[in-house]
Coordinates of C-alpha atoms in Angstrom, one line a residue:
X1265 CA 115.2 158.3 42.9
X1266 CA 111.7 158.3 44.4
X1267 CA 111.9 154.5 44.9
X1268 CA 115.2 154.9 46.8
X1269 CA 113.7 157.5 49.1
X1270 CA 110.7 155.3 49.8
X1271 CA 113.0 152.3 50.6
X1272 CA 115.1 154.5 52.8
X1273 CA 112.0 155.6 54.7
X1274 CA 110.9 152.1 55.4
X1275 CA 114.4 151.0 56.4
X1276 CA 114.7 153.9 58.8
X1277 CA 111.3 153.2 60.3
X1278 CA 112.1 149.5 60.7
X1279 CA 115.4 150.5 62.5
X1280 CA 113.5 152.7 64.9
X1281 CA 110.9 150.0 65.6
X1282 CA 113.6 147.3 66.0
X1283 CA 115.5 149.5 68.5
X1284 CA 112.3 150.0 70.6
X1285 CA 111.6 146.3 70.6
X1286 CA 115.2 145.5 71.4
X1287 CA 114.9 147.7 74.5
X1288 CA 111.9 145.8 75.7
X1289 CA 113.6 142.4 75.1
X1290 CA 116.7 143.5 77.1
X1291 CA 114.5 144.4 80.0
X1292 CA 112.6 141.1 79.8
X1293 CA 115.8 139.0 79.6
X1294 CA 117.3 140.9 82.6
X1295 CA 114.0 140.3 84.5
X1296 CA 114.2 136.6 83.8
X1297 CA 117.8 136.4 84.8
X1298 CA 117.0 138.2 88.1
X1299 CA 114.2 135.6 88.8
X1300 CA 116.6 132.7 88.1
X1301 CA 119.2 134.3 90.3
X1302 CA 116.7 134.7 93.1
X1303 CA 115.5 131.1 93.0
X1304 CA 119.1 129.6 92.8
X1305 CA 120.2 132.2 95.4
X1306 CA 118.0 130.5 98.0
X1307 CA 120.1 127.3 97.7
X1308 CA 123.5 128.6 96.7
X1309 CA 124.9 131.6 98.5
X1310 CA 126.8 134.2 96.4
X1311 CA 125.3 133.0 93.1
X1312 CA 125.1 135.7 90.5
X1313 CA 124.2 135.9 86.8
X1314 CA 125.5 138.6 84.5
X1315 CA 123.1 141.2 83.0
X1316 CA 123.0 142.2 79.4
X1317 CA 123.1 145.8 78.3
X1318 CA 121.8 147.5 75.3
X1319 CA 124.4 148.1 72.7
X1320 CA 125.4 151.8 72.6
X1321 CA 126.0 152.7 69.0
X1322 CA 126.7 156.0 67.3
X1323 CA 123.0 156.8 67.3
X1324 CA 121.9 159.9 69.2
X1325 CA 119.3 160.1 71.8
X1326 CA 116.7 161.4 69.3
X1327 CA 116.9 158.2 67.3
X1328 CA 115.9 156.0 70.2
X1329 CA 113.3 158.5 71.3
X1330 CA 111.7 158.5 67.9
X1331 CA 111.9 154.7 67.8
X1332 CA 110.1 154.5 71.1
X1333 CA 107.4 156.9 70.0
X1334 CA 106.9 155.0 66.7
X1335 CA 106.6 151.7 68.6
X1336 CA 104.1 153.3 71.0
X1337 CA 102.1 154.7 68.1
X1338 CA 102.0 151.4 66.3
X1339 CA 100.8 149.6 69.5
X1340 CA 98.1 152.2 70.2
X1341 CA 97.0 152.0 66.5
X1342 CA 96.7 148.2 66.7
X1343 CA 94.7 148.4 69.9
X1344 CA 92.5 151.0 68.4
X1345 CA 92.0 148.9 65.3
X1346 CA 91.0 145.8 67.2
X1347 CA 89.0 147.4 70.0
X1348 CA 87.6 150.7 69.0
X1349 CA 86.9 150.2 65.3
X1350 CA 84.5 147.3 65.7
X1351 CA 82.4 149.2 68.2
X1352 CA 82.2 152.2 65.9
X1353 CA 81.6 150.3 62.7
X1354 CA 78.9 147.9 64.1
X1355 CA 75.9 148.4 66.3
X1356 CA 74.0 146.0 68.6
X1357 CA 70.3 145.6 68.0
X1358 CA 67.9 143.6 70.3
X1359 CA 64.7 142.1 68.9
X1360 CA 61.8 141.8 71.3
X1361 CA 58.2 140.6 71.0
X1362 CA 55.2 142.9 71.7
X1363 CA 55.0 141.4 75.3
X1364 CA 58.7 142.3 76.0
X1365 CA 60.3 138.9 75.7
X1366 CA 63.4 138.6 73.6
X1367 CA 63.5 136.7 70.3
X1368 CA 66.2 134.0 70.5
X1369 CA 67.5 132.5 67.3
X1370 CA 65.2 134.6 65.1
X1371 CA 66.1 134.6 61.4
X1372 CA 66.9 138.0 59.9
X1373 CA 67.9 139.3 56.5
X1374 CA 70.2 142.3 56.7
X1375 CA 70.0 144.3 53.4
X1376 CA 73.3 146.0 52.7
X1377 CA 74.7 147.7 49.7
X1378 CA 76.9 144.6 49.1
X1379 CA 73.9 142.3 49.1
X1380 CA 71.8 140.4 51.6
X1381 CA 73.2 138.7 54.7
X1382 CA 71.2 136.0 56.4
X1383 CA 71.8 135.8 60.2
X1384 CA 70.2 134.7 63.4
X1385 CA 70.0 136.5 66.7
X1386 CA 71.8 135.0 69.7
X1387 CA 70.0 133.3 72.6
X1388 CA 69.1 136.7 74.2
X1389 CA 67.7 138.2 71.0
X1390 CA 70.7 140.4 70.2
X1391 CA 72.5 140.8 66.8
X1392 CA 75.3 142.9 65.6
X1393 CA 74.8 144.7 62.3
X1394 CA 77.0 147.1 60.3
X1395 CA 76.3 150.7 61.3
X1396 CA 77.2 152.0 57.8
X1397 CA 75.9 150.4 54.6
X1398 CA 72.8 148.8 56.1
X1399 CA 69.7 149.7 54.0
X1400 CA 67.1 147.6 55.9
X1401 CA 66.6 144.7 58.3
X1402 CA 63.9 142.1 57.8
X1403 CA 62.6 139.5 60.2
X1404 CA 61.9 136.4 58.2
X1405 CA 61.0 133.6 60.7
X1406 CA 57.8 131.5 60.8
X1407 CA 57.4 132.2 64.5
X1408 CA 57.2 136.0 64.0
X1409 CA 55.3 138.3 61.7
X1410 CA 57.5 139.4 58.8
X1411 CA 58.5 143.0 59.2
X1412 CA 61.1 145.2 57.5
X1413 CA 62.7 148.3 59.1
X1414 CA 64.3 150.9 56.8
X1415 CA 67.7 152.4 57.7
X1416 CA 66.1 155.4 59.5
X1417 CA 63.8 153.1 61.5
X1418 CA 66.5 150.8 63.0
X1419 CA 66.9 151.5 66.7
X1420 CA 68.6 149.7 69.6
X1421 CA 65.4 147.7 70.2
X1422 CA 63.1 146.5 67.5
X1423 CA 59.6 145.2 68.3
X1424 CA 58.2 142.2 66.4
X1425 CA 54.7 140.6 66.5
X1426 CA 54.2 136.9 67.0
X1427 CA 52.4 134.5 64.7
X1428 CA 50.0 131.8 66.0
X1429 CA 52.9 129.3 65.7
X1430 CA 55.3 131.6 67.7
X1431 CA 52.8 132.3 70.4
X1432 CA 52.0 128.6 70.8
X1433 CA 55.7 127.6 70.9
X1434 CA 56.5 130.4 73.4
X1435 CA 53.6 129.4 75.8
X1436 CA 54.8 125.7 75.5
X1437 CA 58.4 126.8 76.3
X1438 CA 57.2 128.8 79.3
X1439 CA 55.4 125.7 80.7
X1440 CA 58.2 123.3 80.0
X1441 CA 61.2 125.5 80.9
X1442 CA 60.1 126.6 84.4
X1443 CA 62.7 126.7 87.1
X1444 CA 62.8 123.8 89.5
X1445 CA 62.0 125.9 92.6
X1446 CA 58.8 127.6 91.2

């Protein structure tokens, strides 16, 4: 009995969604037909294509309204899942040196409750870490002094000290990577 009710619920929901999608396809097909008719109408006078209409069944207006609302809710839910949820579940952190320069391609260990994740920053010193479940972040790179931030210390900008190797490489990069017009 309960299984029949669940199957009936899914079938009725699918019917509402299919009806909403069918309405969109009817409009799309009619739009394509109007475009073809306009292009051919330039060369042949009086040319006309027929239009298709949505099948009118015994369903009432409320069924198609509920189908449209369900389709709209599913579309809004999918957009929310792919756009809003990643911004809420993750946060962007920028690593900078004490002198204010960003740290490109710095090696990090992100300590989460699921285990450690080894990642690198991008070429601007940014990294995206999970907002929830992150216990600590550690910089583990020979160019920078190893430092660990606890969950409560992680901010949008984390400052790291340079080692002798890192300072030498950065001064060398500044000399070699000057712009041509300077």
